[in-house]
Coordinates of C-alpha atoms in Angstrom, one line a residue:
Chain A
X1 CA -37.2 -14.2 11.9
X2 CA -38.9 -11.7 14.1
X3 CA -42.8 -12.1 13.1
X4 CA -43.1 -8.6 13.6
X5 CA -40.9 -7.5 10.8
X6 CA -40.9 -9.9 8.4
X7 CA -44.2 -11.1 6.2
X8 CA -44.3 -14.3 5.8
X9 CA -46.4 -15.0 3.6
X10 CA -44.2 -15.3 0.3
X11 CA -44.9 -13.3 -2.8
X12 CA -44.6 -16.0 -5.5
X13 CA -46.4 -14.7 -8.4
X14 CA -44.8 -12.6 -11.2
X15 CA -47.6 -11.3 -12.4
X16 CA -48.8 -9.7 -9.2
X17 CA -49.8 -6.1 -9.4
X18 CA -47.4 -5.1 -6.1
X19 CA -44.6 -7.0 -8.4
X20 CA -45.5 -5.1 -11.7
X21 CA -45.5 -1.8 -9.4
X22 CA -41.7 -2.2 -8.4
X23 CA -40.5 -3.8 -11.8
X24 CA -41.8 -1.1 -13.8
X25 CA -39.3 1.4 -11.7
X26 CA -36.7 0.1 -13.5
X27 CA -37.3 2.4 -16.1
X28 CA -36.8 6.3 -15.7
X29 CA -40.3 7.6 -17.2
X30 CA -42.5 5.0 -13.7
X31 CA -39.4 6.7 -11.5
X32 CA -39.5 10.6 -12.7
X33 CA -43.9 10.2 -12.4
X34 CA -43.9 8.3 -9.0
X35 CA -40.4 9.8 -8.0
X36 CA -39.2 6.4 -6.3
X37 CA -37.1 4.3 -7.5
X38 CA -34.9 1.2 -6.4
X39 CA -32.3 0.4 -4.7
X40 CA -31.1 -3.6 -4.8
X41 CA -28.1 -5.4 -2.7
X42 CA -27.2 -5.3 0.9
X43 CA -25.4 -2.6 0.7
X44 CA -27.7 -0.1 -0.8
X45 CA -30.4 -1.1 1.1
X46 CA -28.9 -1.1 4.5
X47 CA -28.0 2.9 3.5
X48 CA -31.1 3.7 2.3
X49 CA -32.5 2.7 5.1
X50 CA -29.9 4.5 7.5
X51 CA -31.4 7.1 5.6
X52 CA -34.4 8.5 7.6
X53 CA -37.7 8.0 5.3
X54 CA -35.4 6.6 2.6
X55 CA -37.5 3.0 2.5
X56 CA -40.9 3.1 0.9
X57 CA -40.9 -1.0 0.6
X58 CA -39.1 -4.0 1.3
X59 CA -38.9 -7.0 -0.4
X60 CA -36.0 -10.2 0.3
X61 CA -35.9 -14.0 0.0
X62 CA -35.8 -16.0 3.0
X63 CA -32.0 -17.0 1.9
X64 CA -31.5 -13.1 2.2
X65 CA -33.7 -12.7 5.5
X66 CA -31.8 -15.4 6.6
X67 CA -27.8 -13.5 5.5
X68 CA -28.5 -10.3 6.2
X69 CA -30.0 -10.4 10.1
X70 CA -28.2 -6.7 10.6
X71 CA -31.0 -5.1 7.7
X72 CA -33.7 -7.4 9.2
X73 CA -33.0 -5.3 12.6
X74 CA -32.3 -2.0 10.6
X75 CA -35.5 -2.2 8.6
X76 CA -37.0 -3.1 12.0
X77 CA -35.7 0.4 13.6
X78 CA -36.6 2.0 10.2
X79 CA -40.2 0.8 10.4
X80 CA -40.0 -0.8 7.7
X81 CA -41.8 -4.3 7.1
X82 CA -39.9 -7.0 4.9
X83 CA -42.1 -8.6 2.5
X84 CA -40.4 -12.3 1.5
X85 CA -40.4 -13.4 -1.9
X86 CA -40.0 -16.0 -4.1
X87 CA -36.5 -15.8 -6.3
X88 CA -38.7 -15.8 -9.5
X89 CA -40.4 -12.7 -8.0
X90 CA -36.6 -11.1 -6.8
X91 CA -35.3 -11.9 -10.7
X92 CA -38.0 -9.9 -12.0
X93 CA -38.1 -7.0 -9.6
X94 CA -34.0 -6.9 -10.3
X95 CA -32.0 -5.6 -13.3
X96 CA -29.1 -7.0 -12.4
X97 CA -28.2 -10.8 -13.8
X98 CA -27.5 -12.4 -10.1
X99 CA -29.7 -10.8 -8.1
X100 CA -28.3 -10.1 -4.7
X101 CA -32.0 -11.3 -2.8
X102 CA -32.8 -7.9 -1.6
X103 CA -34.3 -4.7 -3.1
X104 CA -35.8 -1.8 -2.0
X105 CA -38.2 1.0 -2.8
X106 CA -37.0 4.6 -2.1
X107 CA -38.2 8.0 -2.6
X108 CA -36.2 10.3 -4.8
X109 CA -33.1 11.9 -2.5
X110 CA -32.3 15.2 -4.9
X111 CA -32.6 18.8 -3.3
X112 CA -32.6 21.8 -5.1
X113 CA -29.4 23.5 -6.5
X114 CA -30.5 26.1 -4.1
X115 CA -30.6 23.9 -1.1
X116 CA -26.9 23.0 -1.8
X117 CA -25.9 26.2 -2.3
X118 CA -27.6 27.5 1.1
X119 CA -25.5 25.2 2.3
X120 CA -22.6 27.0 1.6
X121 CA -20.7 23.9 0.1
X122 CA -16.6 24.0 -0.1
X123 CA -16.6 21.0 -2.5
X124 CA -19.1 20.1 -5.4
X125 CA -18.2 17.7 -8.2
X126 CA -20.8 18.7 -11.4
X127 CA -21.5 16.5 -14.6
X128 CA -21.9 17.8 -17.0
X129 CA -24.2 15.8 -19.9
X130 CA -22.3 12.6 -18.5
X131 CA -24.2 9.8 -20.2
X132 CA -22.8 6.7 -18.7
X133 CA -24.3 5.0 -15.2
X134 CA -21.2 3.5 -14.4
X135 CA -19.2 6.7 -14.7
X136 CA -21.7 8.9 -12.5
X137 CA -22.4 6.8 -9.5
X138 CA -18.5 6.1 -9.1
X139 CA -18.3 10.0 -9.4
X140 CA -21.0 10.3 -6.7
X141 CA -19.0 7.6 -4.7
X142 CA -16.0 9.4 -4.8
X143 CA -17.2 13.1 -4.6
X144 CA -18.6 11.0 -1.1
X145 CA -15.2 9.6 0.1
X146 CA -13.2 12.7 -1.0
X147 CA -15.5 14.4 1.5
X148 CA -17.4 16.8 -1.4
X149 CA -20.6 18.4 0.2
X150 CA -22.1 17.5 -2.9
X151 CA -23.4 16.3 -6.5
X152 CA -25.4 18.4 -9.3
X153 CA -26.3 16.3 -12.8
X154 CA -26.8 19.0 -15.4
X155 CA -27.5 19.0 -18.5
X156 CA -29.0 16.0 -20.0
X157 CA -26.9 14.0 -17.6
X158 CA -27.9 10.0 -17.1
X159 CA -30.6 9.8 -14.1
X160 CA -29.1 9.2 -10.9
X161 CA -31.4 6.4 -10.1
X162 CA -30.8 4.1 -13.1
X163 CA -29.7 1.2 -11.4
X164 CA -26.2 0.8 -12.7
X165 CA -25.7 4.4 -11.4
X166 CA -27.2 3.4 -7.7
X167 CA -25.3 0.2 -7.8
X168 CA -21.9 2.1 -8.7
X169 CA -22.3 4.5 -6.1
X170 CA -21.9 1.8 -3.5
X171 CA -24.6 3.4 -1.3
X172 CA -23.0 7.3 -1.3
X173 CA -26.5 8.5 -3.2
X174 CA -27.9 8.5 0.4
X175 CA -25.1 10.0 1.7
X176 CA -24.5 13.8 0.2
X177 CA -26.7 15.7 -1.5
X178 CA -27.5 15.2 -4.9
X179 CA -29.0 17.9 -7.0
X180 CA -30.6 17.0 -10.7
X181 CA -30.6 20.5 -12.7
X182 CA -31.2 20.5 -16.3
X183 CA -29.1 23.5 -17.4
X184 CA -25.5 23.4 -17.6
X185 CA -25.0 27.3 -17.6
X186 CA -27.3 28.0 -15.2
X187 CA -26.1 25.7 -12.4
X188 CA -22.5 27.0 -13.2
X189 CA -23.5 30.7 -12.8
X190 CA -25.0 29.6 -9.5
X191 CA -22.3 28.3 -8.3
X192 CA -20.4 30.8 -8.8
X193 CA -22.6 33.6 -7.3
X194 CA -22.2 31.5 -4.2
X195 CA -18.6 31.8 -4.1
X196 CA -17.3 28.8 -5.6
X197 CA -14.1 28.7 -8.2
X198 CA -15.4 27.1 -11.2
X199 CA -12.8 24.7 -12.2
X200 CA -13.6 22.5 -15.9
X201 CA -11.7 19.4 -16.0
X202 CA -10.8 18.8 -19.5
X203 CA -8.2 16.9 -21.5
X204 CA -7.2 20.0 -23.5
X205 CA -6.7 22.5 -21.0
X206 CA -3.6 24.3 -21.3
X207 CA -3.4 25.1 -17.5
X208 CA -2.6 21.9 -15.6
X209 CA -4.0 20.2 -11.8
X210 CA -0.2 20.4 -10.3
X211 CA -0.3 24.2 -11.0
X212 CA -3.4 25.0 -9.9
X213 CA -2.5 23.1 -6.7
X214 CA 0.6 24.5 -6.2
X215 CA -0.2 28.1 -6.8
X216 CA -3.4 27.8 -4.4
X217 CA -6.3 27.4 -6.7
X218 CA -7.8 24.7 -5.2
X219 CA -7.4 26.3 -1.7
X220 CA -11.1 28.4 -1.7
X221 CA -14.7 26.7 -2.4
X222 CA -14.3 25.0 -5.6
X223 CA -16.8 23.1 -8.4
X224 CA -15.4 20.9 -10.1
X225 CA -16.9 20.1 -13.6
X226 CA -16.8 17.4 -15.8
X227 CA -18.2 16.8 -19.1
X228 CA -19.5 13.9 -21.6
X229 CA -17.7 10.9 -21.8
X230 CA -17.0 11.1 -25.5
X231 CA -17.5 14.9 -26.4
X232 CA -15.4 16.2 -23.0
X233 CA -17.1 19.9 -22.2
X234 CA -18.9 22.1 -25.0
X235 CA -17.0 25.7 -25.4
X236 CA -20.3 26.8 -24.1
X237 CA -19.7 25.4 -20.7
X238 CA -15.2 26.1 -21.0
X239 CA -16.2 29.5 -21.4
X240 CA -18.2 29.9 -17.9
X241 CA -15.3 28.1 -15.8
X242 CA -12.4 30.0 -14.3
X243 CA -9.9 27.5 -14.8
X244 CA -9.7 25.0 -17.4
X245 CA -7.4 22.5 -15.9
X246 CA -6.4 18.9 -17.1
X247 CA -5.1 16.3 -15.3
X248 CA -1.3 15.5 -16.6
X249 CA -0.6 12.8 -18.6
X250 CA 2.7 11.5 -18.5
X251 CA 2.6 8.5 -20.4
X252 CA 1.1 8.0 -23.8
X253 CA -2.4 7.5 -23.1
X254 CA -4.8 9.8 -24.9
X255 CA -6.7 10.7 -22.2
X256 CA -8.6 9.6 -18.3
X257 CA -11.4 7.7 -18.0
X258 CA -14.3 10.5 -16.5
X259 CA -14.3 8.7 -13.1
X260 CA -10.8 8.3 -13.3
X261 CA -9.9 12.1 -14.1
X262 CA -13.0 13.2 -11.8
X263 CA -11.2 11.3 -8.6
X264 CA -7.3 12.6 -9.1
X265 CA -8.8 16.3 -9.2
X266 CA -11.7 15.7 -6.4
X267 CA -8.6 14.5 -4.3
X268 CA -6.4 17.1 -5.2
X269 CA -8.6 19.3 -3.7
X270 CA -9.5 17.5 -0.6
X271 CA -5.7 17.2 -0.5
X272 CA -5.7 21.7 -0.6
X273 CA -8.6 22.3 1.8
X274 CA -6.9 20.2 4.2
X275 CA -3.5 22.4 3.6
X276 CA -4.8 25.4 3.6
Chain B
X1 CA -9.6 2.3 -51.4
X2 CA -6.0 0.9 -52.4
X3 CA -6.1 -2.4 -53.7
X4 CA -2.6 -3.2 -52.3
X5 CA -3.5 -3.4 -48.7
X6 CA -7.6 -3.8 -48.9
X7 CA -8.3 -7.5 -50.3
X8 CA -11.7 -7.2 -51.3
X9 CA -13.0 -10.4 -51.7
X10 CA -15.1 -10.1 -48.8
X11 CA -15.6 -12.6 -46.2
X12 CA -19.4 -13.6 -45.7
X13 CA -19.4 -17.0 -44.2
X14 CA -19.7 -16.8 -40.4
X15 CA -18.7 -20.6 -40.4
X16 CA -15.8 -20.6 -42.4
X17 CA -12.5 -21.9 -41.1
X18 CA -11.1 -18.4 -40.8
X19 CA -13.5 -16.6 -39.0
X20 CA -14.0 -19.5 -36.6
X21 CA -10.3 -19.5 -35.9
X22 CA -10.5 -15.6 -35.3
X23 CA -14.1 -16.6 -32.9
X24 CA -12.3 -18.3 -30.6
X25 CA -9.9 -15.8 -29.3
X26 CA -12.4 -14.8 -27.3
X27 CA -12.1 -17.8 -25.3
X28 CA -9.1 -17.8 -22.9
X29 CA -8.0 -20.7 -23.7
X30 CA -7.3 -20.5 -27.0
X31 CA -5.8 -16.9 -26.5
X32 CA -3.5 -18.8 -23.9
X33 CA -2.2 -21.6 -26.3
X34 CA -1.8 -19.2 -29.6
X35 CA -0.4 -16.5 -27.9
X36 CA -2.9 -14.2 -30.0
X37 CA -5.3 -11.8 -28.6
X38 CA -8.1 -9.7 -30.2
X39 CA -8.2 -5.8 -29.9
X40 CA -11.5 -4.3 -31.0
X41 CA -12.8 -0.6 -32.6
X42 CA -10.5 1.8 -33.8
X43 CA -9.1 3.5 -30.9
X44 CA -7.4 -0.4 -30.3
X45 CA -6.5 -1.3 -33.4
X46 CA -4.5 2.0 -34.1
X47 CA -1.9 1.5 -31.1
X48 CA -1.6 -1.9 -32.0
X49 CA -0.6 -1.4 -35.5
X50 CA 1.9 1.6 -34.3
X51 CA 3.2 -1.4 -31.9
X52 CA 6.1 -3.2 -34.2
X53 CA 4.7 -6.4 -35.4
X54 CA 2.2 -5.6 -33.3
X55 CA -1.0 -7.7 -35.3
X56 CA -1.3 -10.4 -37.2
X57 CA -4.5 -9.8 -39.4
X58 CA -6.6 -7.2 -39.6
X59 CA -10.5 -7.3 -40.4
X60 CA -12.7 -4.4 -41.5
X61 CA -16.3 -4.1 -42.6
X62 CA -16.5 -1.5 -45.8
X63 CA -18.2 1.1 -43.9
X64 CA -15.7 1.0 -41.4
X65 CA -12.7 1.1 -43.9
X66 CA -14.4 4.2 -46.0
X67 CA -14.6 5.8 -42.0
X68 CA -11.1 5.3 -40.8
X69 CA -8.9 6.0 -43.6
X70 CA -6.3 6.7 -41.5
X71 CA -6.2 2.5 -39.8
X72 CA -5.8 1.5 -43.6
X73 CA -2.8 3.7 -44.2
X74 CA -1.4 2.8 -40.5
X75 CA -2.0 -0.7 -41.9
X76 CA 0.0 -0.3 -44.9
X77 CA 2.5 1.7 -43.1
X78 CA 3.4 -1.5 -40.7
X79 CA 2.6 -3.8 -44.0
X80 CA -0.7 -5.6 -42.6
X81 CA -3.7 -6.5 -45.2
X82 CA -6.9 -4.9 -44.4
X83 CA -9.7 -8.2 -44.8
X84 CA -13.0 -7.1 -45.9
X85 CA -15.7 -9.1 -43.5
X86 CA -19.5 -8.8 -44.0
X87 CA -21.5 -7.1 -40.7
X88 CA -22.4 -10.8 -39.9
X89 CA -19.0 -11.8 -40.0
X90 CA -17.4 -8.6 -37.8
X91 CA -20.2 -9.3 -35.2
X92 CA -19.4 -13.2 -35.2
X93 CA -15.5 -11.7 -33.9
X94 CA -16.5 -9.3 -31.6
X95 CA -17.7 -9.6 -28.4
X96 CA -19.4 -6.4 -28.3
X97 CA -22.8 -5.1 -28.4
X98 CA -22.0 -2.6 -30.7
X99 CA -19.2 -3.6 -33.2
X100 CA -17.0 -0.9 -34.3
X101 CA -16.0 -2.4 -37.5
X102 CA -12.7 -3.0 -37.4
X103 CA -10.7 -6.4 -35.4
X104 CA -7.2 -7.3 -35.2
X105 CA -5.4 -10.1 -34.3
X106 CA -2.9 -9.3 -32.1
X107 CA 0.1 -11.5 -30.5
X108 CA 0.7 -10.9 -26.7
X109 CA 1.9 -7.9 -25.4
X110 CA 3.7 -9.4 -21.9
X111 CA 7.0 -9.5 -20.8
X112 CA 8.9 -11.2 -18.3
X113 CA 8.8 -9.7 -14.4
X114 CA 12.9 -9.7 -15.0
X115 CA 12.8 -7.7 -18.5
X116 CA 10.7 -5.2 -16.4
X117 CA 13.0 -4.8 -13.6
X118 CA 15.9 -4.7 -15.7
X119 CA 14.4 -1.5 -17.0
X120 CA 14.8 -0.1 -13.6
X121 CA 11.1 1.1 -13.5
X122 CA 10.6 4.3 -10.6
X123 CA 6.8 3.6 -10.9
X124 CA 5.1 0.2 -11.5
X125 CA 1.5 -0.8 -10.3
X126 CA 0.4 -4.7 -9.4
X127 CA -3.0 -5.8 -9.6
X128 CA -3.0 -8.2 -6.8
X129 CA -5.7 -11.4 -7.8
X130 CA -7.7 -8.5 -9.5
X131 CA -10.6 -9.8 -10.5
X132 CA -12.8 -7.0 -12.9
X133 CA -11.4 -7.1 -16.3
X134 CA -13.0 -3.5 -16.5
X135 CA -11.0 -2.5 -13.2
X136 CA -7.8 -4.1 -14.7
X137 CA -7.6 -2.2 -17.7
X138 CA -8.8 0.9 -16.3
X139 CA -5.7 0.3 -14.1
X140 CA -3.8 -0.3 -17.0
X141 CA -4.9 3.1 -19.1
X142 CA -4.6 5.1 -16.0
X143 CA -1.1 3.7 -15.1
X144 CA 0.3 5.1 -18.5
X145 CA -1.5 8.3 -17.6
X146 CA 0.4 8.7 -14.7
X147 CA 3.4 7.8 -16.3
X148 CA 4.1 4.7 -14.9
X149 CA 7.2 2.3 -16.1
X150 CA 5.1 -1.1 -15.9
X151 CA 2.3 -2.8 -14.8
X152 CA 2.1 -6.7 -13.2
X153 CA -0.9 -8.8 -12.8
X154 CA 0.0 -10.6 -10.2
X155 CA -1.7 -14.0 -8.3
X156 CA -5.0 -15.1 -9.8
X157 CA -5.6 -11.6 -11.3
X158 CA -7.7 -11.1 -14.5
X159 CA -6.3 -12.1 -18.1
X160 CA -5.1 -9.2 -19.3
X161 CA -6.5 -9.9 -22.9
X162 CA -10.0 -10.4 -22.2
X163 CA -12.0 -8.0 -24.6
X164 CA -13.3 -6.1 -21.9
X165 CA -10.0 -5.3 -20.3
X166 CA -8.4 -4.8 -23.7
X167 CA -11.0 -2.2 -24.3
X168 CA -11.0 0.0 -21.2
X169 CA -7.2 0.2 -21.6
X170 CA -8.0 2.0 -24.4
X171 CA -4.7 1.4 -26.3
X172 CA -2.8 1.3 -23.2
X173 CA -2.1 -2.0 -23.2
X174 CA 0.4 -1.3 -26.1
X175 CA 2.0 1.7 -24.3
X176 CA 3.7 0.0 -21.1
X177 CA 4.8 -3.2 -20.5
X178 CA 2.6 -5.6 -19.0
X179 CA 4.0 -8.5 -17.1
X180 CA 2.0 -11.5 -16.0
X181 CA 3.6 -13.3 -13.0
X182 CA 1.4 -15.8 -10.9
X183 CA 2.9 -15.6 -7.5
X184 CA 2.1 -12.5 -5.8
X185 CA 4.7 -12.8 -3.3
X186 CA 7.6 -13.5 -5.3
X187 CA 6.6 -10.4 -7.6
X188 CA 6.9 -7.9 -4.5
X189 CA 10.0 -9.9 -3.0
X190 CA 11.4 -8.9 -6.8
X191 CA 10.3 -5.9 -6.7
X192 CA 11.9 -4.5 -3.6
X193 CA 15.0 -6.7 -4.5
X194 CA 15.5 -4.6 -7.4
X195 CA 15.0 -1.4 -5.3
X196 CA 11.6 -0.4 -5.2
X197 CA 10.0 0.5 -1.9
X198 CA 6.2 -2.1 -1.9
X199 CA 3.0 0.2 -1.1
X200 CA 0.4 -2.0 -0.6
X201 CA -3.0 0.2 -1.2
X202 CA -5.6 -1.0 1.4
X203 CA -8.8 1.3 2.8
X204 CA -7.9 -1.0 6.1
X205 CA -4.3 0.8 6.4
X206 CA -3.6 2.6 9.2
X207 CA -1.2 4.9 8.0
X208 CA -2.6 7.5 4.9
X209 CA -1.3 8.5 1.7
X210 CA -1.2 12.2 2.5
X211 CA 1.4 11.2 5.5
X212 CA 3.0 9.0 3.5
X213 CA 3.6 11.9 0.4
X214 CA 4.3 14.4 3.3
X215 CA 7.0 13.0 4.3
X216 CA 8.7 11.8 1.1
X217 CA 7.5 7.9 1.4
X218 CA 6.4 8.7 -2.1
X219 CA 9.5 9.9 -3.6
X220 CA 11.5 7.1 -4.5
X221 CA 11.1 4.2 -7.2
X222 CA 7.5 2.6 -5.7
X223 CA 5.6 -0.2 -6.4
X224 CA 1.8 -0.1 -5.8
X225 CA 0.0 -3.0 -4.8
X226 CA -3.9 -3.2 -5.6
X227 CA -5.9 -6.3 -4.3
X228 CA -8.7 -7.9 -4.7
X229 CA -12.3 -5.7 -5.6
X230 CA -14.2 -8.1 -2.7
X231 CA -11.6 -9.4 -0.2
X232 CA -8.5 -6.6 -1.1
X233 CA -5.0 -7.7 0.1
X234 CA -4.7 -10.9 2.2
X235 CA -2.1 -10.4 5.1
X236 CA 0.1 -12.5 3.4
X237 CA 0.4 -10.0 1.1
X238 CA 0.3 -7.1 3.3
X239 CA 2.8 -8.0 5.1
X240 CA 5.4 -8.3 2.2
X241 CA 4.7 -4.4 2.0
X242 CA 7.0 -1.5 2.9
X243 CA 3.8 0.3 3.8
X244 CA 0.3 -0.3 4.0
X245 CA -1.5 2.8 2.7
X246 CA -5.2 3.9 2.9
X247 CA -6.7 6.6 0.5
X248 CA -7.8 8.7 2.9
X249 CA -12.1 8.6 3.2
X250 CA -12.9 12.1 4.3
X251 CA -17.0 11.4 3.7
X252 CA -19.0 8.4 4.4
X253 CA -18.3 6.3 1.6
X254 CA -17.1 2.7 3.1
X255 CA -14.4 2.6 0.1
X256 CA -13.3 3.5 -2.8
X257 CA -13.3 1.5 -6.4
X258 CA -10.3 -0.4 -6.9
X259 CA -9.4 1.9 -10.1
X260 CA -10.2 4.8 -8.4
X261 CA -8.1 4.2 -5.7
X262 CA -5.4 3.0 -7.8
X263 CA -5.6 6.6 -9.7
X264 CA -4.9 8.3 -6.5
X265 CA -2.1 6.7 -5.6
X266 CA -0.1 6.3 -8.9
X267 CA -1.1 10.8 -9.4
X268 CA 0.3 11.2 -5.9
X269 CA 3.2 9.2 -6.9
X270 CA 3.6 11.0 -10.5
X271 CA 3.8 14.0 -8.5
X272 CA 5.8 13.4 -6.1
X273 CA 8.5 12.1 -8.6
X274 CA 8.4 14.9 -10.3
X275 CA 8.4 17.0 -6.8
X276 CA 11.0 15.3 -5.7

């Protein structure tokens, strides 16, 4: 354990007001006033910290320091120190029921909608008022491996850094842009005034993804958007999209689970700019 | 509320014999030995009452029986009793946070590996030693979405009746059948014996799915095979396979959820069956 890197001196107490300061960012009013928020497992942390200023602290037991030599050296490139402590101290700094012995503090990671769009993205994947954790960071995962150049949460969408939603995006939260915009219409007008095809995945479109695919849809900048979990996408928001697509269902299920549906069409077009 | 098929003597004892005997379906075990499995909420109990002799007994708070009129004529439609239980009671079955009111007893769903390939399936997807009962039934609801003929859980994978995969199939579990076969290998050496070609779905591939569908790998009758959420496919297993397939990652992400990727790959087979 390189001295240089790693405190030594183990945080044991609970109670401590550096341990209070991290436990109360697991809950979103502490994260939207201080704008940090945390980021636990190997995984995560060894992208956050890939991810230049992404580590505001470090904390790890010495079982951790002692696994995980590759984030010791990464948080010792980052400039990042790693404070040890105590399991008690990890369990209560953690939401998760086994906690995986390492957890850091990062700064928020959205951008504008505006920085996305100067970006002139080819592939965005928008929720729309998606309420579960689970649901959006696997979106944000797969928008990530399906090479999208980005995420917007509208609406009242869940927060991005709830920790089921970083811990279901497998690390891709650091990865592409993620933009937090609190009006559904809005973002969608923007996107389309940048050029985008606004495509709304829903259940009960009468136009289908096989379609659209073949007859070239998906060929130009696209957004992709996808609505609540229970409610799908408010006429409101089906009347601003181009295309109203669904994914076919073959079978006799009713419908796609979000992250489910939101993969097959995030592919499909991967599948078309590649084509085209 | 017809008196015919709602007995409304309500049960109120948490302890009695009966709601004991229901209790302990959540347990594995006893699901394993009786045969019998629970499905929770409406959504659940409404394809397993269309599903021929589908439940055994039915239980129903009174809120939730003045809610879904419909389950109580579906119940009397298949010839099932509707069992008024107290809230204490319904929450003493359940194994959610949340109950939805309604429970039924339901007797297994599986079928032998044969009776599936005797059906001469063109689409069937194997869980591999899956592990997530939230992955497996996600795989399960999404396999019926894409039309597939079957679904195996093969090795050490998940039991398919655990509440939590019961409820993300959302119903599918009574749509397709479901076989359970512990031996991973004999399941693929059966499977291509009875003509399908074995695509093993692994991020370490080196050979990609968009290849693979370009050039009509895709078009015949396929099994997919999906490993294990940690460790994925052993090369035991990988090298049973026709094909070893990656989802292509176009982005950073390292990987891909299991059920994710599993969507992918049964779309780009749905449509290149129905290319084809």
């Amino acid at each position: 354990v390189g001295a240089d890197v790693v405190i030594a001196s183990e945080l044991t107490s609970v109670r401590s007001v550096r341990v209070q300061a991290v436990r109360r960012l697991t809950k979103r009013a502490f994260r939207a006033r201080e704008r940090r928020f945390l980021a636990e497992g190997p995984q995560a942390v060894r992208e956050a910290l890939a991810s230049p200023g992404g580590v505001g602290e470090l904390f790890a037991t010495r079982d951790a320091v002692d696994r995980h030599r590759d984030l010791v050296a990464a948080a010792a490139s980052a400039g990042v120190e790693v404070q040890l402590v105590s399991g008690d101290v990890m369990a209560a700094m953690c939401q998760t029921v086994t906690p995986q012995g390492v957890v850091a503090v990062c700064g928020f990671v959205d951008v504008d909608l505006a920085a996305v769009l100067a970006a002139r993205p080819r592939l965005v994947a928008v929720l729309a008022d998606a309420r579960d954790p689970g649901n959006a960071g696997t979106v944000v995962r797969t928008a990530d491996a399906a090479g999208a150049d980005a995420v917007v949460l509208a609406g009242a969408s869940v927060d991005p850094y709830n920790g089921k939603c970083v811990r279901a995006s497998a690390g891709s939260i650091f990865h592409l842009p993620l933009a937090v915009h609190g009006d559904v219409a809005e973002t969608l007008h923007a996107l389309r005034a940048a050029g985008l095809r606004v495509l709304a995945a829903d259940g009960d479109g009468d136009d289908d993804l096989d379609r659209a695919s073949d007859d070239g849809r998906l060929d130009g900048p696209t957004a992709w958007v996808f609505g609540n979990e229970a409610w799908g996408l408010p006429d409101a928001t089906r009347s601003l999209a181009d295309d109203i697509l669904r994914v076919p269902i073959h079978g006799r299920a009713e419908s796609l689970n979000l992250a489910t549906a939101a993969a097959v069409c995030l592919y499909a077009s991967a599948r078309a700019h590649r084509k085209a």
